[in-house]
Tab-separated table of C-alpha atoms and ligand atoms in Angstrom:
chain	number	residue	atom	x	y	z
A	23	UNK	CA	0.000	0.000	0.000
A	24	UNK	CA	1.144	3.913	-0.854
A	25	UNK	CA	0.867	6.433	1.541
A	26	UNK	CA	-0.773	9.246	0.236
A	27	UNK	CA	1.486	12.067	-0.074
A	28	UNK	CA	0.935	15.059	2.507
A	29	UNK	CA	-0.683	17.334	1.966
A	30	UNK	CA	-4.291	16.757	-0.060
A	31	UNK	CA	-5.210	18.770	-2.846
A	32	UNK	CA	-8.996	18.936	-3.147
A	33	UNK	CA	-10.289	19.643	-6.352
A	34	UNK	CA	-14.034	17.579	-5.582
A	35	UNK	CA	-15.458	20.574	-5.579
A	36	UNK	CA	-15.546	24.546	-4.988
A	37	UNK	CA	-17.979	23.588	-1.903
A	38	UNK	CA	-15.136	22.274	0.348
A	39	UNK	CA	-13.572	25.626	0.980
A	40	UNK	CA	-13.541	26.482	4.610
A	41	UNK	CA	-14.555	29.675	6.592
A	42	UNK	CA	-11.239	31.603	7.306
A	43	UNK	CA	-10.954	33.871	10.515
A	44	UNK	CA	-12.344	37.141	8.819
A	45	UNK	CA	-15.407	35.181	8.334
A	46	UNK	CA	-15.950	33.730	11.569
A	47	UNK	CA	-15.523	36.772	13.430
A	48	UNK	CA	-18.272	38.803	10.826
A	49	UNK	CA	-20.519	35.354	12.070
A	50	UNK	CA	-19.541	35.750	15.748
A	51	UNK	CA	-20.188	39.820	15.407
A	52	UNK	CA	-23.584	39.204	13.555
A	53	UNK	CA	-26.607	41.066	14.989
A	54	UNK	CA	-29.568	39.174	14.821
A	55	UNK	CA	-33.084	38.115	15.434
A	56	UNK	CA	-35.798	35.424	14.757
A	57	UNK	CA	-36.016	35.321	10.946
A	58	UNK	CA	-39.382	32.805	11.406
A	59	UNK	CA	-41.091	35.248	13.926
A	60	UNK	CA	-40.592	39.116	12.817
A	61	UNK	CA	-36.879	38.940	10.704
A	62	UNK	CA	-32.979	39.107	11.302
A	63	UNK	CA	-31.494	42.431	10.657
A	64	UNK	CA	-28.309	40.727	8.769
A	65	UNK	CA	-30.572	38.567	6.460
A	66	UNK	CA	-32.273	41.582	5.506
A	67	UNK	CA	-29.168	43.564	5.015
A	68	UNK	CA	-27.869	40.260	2.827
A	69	UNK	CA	-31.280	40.207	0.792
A	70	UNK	CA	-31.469	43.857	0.027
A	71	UNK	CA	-27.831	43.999	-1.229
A	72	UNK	CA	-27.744	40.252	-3.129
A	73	UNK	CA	-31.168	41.586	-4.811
A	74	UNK	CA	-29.828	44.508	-5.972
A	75	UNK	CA	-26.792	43.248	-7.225
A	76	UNK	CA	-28.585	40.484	-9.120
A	77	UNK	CA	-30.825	43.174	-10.754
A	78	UNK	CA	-34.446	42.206	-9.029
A	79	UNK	CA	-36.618	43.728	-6.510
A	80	UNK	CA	-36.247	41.292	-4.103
A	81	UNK	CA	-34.471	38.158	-2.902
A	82	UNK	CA	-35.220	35.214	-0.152
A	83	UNK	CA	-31.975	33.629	1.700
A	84	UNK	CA	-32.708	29.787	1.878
A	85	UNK	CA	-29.889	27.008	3.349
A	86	UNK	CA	-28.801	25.761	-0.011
A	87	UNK	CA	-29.179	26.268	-3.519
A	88	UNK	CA	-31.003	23.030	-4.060
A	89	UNK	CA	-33.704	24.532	-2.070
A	90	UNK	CA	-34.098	27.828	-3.751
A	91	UNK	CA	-34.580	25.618	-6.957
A	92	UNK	CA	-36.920	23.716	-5.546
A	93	UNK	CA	-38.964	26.650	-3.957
A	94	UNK	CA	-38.515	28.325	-7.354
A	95	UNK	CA	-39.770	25.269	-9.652
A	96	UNK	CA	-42.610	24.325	-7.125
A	97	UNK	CA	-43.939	28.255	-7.692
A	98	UNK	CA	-43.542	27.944	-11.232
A	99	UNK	CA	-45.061	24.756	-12.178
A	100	UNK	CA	-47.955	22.508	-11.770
A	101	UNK	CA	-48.916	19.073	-12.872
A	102	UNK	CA	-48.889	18.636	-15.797
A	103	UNK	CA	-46.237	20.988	-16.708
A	104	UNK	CA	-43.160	20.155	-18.928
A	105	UNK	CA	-39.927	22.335	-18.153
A	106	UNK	CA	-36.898	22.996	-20.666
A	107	UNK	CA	-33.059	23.147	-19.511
A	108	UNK	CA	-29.918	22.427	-20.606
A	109	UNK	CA	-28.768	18.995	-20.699
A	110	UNK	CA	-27.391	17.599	-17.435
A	111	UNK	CA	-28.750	20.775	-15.756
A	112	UNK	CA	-28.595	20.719	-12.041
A	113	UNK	CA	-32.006	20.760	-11.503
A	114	UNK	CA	-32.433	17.430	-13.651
A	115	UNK	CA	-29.493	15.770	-12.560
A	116	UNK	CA	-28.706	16.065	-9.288
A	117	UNK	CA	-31.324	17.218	-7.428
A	118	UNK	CA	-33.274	13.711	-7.267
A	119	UNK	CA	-35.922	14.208	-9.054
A	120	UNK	CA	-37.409	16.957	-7.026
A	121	UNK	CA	-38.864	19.104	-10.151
A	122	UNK	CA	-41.074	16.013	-10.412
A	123	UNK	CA	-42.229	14.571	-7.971
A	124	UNK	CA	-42.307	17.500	-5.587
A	125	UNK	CA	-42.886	20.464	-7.974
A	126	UNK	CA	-44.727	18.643	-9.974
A	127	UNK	CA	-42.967	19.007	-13.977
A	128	UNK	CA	-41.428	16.931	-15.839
A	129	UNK	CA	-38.145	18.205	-17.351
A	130	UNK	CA	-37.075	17.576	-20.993
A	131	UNK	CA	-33.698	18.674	-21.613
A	132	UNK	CA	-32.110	20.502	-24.671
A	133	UNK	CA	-28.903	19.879	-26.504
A	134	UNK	CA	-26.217	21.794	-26.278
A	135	UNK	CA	-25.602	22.984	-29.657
A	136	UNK	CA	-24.509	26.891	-29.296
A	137	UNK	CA	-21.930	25.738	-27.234
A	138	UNK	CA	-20.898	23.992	-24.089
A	139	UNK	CA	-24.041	24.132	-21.560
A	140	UNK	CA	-26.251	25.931	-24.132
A	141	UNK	CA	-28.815	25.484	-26.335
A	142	UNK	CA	-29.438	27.715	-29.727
A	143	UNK	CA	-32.880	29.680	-29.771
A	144	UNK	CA	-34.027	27.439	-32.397
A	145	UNK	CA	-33.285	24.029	-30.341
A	146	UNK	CA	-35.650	25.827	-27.522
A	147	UNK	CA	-38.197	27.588	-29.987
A	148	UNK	CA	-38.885	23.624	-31.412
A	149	UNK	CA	-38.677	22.536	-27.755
A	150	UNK	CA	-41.354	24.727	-26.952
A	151	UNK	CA	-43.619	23.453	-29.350
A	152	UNK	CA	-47.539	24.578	-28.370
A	153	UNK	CA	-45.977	26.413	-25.187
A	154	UNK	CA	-48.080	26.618	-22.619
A	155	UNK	CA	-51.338	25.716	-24.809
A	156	UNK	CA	-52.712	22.296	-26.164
A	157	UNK	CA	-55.269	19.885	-25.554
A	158	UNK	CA	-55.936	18.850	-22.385
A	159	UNK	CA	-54.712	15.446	-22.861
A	160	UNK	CA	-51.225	16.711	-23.229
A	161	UNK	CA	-48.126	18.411	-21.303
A	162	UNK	CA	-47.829	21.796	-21.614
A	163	UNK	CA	-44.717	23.765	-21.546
A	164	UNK	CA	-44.288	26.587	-18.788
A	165	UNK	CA	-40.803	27.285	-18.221
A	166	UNK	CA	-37.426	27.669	-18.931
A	167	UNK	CA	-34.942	26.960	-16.284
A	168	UNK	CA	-31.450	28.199	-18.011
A	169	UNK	CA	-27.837	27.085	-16.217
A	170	UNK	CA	-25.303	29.965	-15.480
A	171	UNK	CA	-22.554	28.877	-15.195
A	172	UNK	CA	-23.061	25.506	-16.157
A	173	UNK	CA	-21.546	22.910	-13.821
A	174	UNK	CA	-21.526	19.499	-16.156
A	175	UNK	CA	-20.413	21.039	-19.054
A	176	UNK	CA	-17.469	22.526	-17.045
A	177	UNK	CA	-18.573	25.740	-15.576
A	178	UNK	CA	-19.474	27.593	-19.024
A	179	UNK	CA	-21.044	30.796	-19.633
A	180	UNK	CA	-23.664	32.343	-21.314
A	181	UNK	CA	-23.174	35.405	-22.403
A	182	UNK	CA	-25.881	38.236	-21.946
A	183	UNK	CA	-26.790	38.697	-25.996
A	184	UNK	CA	-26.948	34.269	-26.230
A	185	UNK	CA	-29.238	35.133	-22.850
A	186	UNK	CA	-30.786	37.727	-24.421
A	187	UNK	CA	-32.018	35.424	-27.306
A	188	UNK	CA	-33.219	32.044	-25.074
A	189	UNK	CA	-35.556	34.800	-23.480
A	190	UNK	CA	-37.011	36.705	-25.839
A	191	UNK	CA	-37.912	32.879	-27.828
A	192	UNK	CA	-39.268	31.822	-24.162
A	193	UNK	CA	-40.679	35.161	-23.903
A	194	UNK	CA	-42.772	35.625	-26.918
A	195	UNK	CA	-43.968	31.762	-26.446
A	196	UNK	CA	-45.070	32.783	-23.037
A	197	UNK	CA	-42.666	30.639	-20.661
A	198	UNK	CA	-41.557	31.748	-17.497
A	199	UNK	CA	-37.946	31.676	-17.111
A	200	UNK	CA	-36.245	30.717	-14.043
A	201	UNK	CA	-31.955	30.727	-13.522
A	202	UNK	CA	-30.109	28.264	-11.771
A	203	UNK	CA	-27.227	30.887	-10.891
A	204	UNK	CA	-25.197	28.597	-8.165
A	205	UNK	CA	-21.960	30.300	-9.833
A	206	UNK	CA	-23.907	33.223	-11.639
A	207	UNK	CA	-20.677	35.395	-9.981
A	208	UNK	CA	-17.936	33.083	-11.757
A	209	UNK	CA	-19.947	34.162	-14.900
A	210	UNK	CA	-19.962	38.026	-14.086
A	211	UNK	CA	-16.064	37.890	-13.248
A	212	UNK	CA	-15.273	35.613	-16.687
A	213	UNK	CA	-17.286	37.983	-18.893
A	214	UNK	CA	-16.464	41.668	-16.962
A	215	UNK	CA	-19.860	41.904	-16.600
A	216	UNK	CA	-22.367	43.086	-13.144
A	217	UNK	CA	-24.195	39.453	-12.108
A	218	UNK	CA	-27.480	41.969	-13.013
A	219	UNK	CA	-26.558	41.668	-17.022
A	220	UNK	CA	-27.132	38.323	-16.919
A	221	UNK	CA	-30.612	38.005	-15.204
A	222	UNK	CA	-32.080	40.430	-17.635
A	223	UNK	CA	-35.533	39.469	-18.297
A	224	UNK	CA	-35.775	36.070	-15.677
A	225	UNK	CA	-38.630	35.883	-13.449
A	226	UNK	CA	-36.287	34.118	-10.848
A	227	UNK	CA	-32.805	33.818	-10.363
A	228	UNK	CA	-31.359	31.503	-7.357
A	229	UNK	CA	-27.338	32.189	-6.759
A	230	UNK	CA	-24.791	30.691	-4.050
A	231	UNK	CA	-22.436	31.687	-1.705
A	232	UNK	CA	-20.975	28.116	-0.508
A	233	UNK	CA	-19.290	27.712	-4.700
A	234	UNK	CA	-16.349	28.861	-4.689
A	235	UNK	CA	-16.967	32.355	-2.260
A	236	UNK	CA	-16.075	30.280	0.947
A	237	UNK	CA	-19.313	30.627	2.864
A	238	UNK	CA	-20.228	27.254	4.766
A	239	UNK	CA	-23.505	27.602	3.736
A	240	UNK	CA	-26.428	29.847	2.068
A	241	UNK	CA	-28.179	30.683	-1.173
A	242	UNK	CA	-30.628	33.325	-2.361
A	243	UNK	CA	-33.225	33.255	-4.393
A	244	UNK	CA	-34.499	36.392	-6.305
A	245	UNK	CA	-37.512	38.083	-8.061
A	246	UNK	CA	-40.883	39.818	-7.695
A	247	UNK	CA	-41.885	41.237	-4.237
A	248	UNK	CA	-44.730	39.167	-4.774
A	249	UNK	CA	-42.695	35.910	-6.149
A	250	UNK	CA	-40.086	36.272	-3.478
A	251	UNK	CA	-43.113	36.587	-0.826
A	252	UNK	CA	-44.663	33.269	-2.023
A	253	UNK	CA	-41.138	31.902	-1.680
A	254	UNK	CA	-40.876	32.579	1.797
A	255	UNK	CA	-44.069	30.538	2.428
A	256	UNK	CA	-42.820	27.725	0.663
A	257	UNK	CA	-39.466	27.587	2.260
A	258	UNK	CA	-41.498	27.313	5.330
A	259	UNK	CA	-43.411	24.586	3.772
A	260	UNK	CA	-40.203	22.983	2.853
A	261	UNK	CA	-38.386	23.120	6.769
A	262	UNK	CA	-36.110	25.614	5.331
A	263	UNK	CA	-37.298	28.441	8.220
A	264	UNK	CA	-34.274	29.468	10.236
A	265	UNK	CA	-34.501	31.565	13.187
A	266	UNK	CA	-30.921	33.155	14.139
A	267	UNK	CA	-29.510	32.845	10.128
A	268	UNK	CA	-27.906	36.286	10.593
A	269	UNK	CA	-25.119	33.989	11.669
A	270	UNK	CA	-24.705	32.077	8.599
A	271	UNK	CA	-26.304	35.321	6.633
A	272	UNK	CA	-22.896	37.334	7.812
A	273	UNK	CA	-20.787	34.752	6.284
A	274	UNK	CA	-23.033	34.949	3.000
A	275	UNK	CA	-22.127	38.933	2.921
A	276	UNK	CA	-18.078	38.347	3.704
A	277	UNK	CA	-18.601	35.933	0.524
A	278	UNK	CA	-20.278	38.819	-1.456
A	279	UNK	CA	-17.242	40.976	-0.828
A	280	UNK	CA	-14.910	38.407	-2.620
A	281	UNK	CA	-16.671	37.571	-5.633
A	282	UNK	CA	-13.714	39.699	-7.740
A	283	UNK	CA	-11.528	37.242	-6.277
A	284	UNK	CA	-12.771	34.087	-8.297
A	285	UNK	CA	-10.861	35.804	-11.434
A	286	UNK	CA	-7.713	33.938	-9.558
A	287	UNK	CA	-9.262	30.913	-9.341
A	288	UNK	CA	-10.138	30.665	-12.675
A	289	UNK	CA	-6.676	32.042	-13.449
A	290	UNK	CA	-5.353	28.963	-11.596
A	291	UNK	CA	-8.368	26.647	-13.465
A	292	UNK	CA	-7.033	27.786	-17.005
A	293	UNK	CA	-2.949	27.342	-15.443
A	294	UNK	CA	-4.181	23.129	-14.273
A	295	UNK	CA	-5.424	23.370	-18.222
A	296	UNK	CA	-2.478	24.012	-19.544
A	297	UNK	CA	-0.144	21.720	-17.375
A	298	UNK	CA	-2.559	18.829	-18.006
A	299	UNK	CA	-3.023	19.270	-21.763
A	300	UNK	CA	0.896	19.720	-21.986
A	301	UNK	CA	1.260	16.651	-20.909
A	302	UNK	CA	-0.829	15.072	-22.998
A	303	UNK	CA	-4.235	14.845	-21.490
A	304	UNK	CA	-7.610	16.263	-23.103
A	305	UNK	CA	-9.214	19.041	-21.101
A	306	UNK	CA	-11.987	21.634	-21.735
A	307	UNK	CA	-10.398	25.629	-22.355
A	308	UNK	CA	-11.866	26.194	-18.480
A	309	UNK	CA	-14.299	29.410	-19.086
A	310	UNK	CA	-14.252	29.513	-14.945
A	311	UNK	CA	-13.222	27.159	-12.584
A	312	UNK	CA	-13.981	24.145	-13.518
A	313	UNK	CA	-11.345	21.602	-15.582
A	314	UNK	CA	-13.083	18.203	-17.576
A	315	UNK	CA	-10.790	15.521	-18.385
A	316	UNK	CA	-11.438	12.829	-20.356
A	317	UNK	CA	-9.760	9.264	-19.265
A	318	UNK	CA	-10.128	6.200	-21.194
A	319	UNK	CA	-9.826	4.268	-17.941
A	320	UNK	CA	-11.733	6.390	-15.447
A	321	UNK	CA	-11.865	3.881	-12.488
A	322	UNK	CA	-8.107	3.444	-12.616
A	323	UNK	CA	-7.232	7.205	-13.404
A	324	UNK	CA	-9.637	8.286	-9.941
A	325	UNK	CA	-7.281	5.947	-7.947
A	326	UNK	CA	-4.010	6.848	-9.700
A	327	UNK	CA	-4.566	10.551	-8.478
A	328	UNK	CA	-5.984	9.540	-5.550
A	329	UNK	CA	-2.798	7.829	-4.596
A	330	UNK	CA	-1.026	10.895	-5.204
A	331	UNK	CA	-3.104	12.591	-3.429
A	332	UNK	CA	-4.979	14.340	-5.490
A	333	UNK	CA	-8.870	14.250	-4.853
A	334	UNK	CA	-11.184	14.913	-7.990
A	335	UNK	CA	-14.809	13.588	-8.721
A	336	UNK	CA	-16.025	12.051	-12.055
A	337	UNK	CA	-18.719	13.813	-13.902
A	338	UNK	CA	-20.435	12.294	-17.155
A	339	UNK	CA	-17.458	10.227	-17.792
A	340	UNK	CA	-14.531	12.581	-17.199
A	341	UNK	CA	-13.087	13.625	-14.280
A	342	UNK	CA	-13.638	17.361	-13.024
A	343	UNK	CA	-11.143	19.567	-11.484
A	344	UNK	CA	-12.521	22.254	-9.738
A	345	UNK	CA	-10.559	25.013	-8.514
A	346	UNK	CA	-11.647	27.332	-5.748
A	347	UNK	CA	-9.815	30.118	-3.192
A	348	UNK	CA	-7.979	27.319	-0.682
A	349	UNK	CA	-5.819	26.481	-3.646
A	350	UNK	CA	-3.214	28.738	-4.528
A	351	UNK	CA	-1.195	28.708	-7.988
A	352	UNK	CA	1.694	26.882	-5.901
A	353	UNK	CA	-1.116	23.942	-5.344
A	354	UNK	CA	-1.601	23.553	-8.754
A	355	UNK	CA	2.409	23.480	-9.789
A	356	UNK	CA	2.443	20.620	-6.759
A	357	UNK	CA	-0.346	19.011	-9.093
A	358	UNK	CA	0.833	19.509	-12.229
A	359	UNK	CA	4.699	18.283	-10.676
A	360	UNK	CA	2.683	15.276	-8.957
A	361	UNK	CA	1.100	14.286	-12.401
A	362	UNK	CA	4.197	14.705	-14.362
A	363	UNK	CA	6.076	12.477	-11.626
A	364	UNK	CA	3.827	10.481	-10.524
A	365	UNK	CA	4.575	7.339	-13.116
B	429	PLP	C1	-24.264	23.360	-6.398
B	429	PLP	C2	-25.333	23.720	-7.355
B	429	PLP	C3	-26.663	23.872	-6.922
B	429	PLP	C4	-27.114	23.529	-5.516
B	429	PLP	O1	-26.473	24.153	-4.496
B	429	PLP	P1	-26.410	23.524	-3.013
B	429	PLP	O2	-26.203	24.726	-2.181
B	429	PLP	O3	-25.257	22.571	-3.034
B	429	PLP	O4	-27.695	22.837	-2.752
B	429	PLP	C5	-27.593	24.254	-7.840
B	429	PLP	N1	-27.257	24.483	-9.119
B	429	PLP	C6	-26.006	24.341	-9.575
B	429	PLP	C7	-25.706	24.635	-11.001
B	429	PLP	C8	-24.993	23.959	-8.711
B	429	PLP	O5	-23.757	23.807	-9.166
């Protein structure tokens, strides 16, 4: 047996970043108050200033990102309902089914042909189909939940005028549009844009602060007064009612202030790139943090950089790299020097 060498480099995911001391002392510092009963002053203060900078009137903190989808999707749709997204969107994928069998629609997902996690206006205007019309007998389609960035096909954009288009074909068919933005912020940094140019036109957005940002925990979802108002009955429906969350909202807002720093992660994403395709491996041009490998042998290629200590996670056949802010560019020269070394 080989030891694995000291120390770990975690690439699993951008979720297994850990609070640092700035951010436990804004958590120990937090003011706050029952959010169930009458509100918590630093959720409100993380609402008002996550809705703004997502460009809607108002936003909802829930526990996880999974749940803002859900609490979004179960507003949106009703038995009966089909939903459009991306192929190997989160909210088909990995989120168990939930669209289904708890909000009630059954997803049909469309190809990827404009490019890496998105579909071309005319792949979603023949998607569509009747829209939200038809006869009775048949499902009818309500909504378009669009991926940004999008995780499976390796954290790639959409850029606002390919945004612009999906909506105004959802739009003019009369879909609601909903946006799984988990790493909407790694977007914004990779195309110099403000998160807001990206949500133009959505009737919900949901966005995280536990990807890459370093927050333990926390999500938001976004939209109309009267959306986001319906959403915090549902999250109460849903167990998702937390009484003291200034605590974990103060974290959320330390994680706000450091969204400019993902541009070094994905510096660091595109540097692993390099490395890896230099010596000889095929890998996605990263668009944010997120590296895709292909391996021929993907059982024995997890082990081989497991026993150099290297932790990854497969993902539809390759194996994903994901860089985040506890890796520095030294961790990924000890990576790259581990791979070329390591036999
Ligand atoms: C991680 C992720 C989510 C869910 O976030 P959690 O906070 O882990 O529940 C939703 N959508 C996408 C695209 C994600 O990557």
């Amino acid at each position: 047996m080989t030891l694995s060498p000291d120390p770990l480099i975690d690439f699993r995911s951008d979720t297994v970043t850990r609070p640092d001391d700035v951010m436990r002392q804004a958590m120990a510092k937090a003011e706050v108050g029952d959010n169930v009963l009458d509100g918590d002053p630093t959720t409100a203060v993380l609402e008002e200033r996550a809705a703004r900078l997502l460009g809607m009137p108002a936003a909802l903190w829930t526990p996880s990102g999974t749940m803002a989808n859900l609490i979004a999707l179960s507003l949106h749709l009703q038995r009966g309902d089909r939903f459009l997204a991306p192929r190997g969107a989160h909210v088909i994928t990995d989120e168990l089914g939930s669209a289904a069998w708890l909000a009630g629609g059954m997803a049909d997902p469309l190809e990827h042909d404009a490019g890496p996690g998105r579909p071309t206006p005319e792949t979603l205007s023949a998607a569509i189909g009747g829209g939200p019309t038809g006869p009775y007998y048949s499902l009818r389609t309500t909504l378009l939940c669009l991926e940004n960035t999008h995780n499976s096909a390796g954290g790639a954009v959409t850029p606002p005028d390919e945004h612009a288009r999906l909506l105004a074909v959802a739009k003019e068919a009369g879909l609601t549009v909903h946006l799984d933005g988990a790493r909407l912020w790694h977007a914004a940094v990779a195309l110099e844009v403000p998160p807001a140019a990206l949500t133009v036109g959505v009737d919900s957005v949901s966005a995280c602060f536990s990807k890459g940002l370093g927050a333990p925990v926390g999500s938001v979802l976004a939209g109309s007064p009267e959306f986001i108002e319906r959403a915090r009955r549902m999250r109460q429906m849903l167990g998702g009612g937390v009484r003291q969350s200034g605590v974990l909202a103060a974290a959320c807002l330390v994680a706000l202030d450091r969204v400019d720093d993902l541009a070094e992660s994905h510096e660091n994403a595109t540097r692993l790139a390099g490395g890896l395709a230099e010596h000889g491996w095929e890998v996605n041009e990263p668009e944010t943090n997120i590296v895709l490998a292909a391996a021929p042998d993907l059982e024995g290629r997890l082990k081989w950089l497991e026993g150099l200590g290297i932790r990854v996670l497969p993902t539809a056949g390759r194996i994903r790299f994901v860089v985040h802010r506890d890796l520095s560019a030294a961790d990924i020269e000890e990576t790259l020097h581990r791979i070329r070394t390591g036999g």
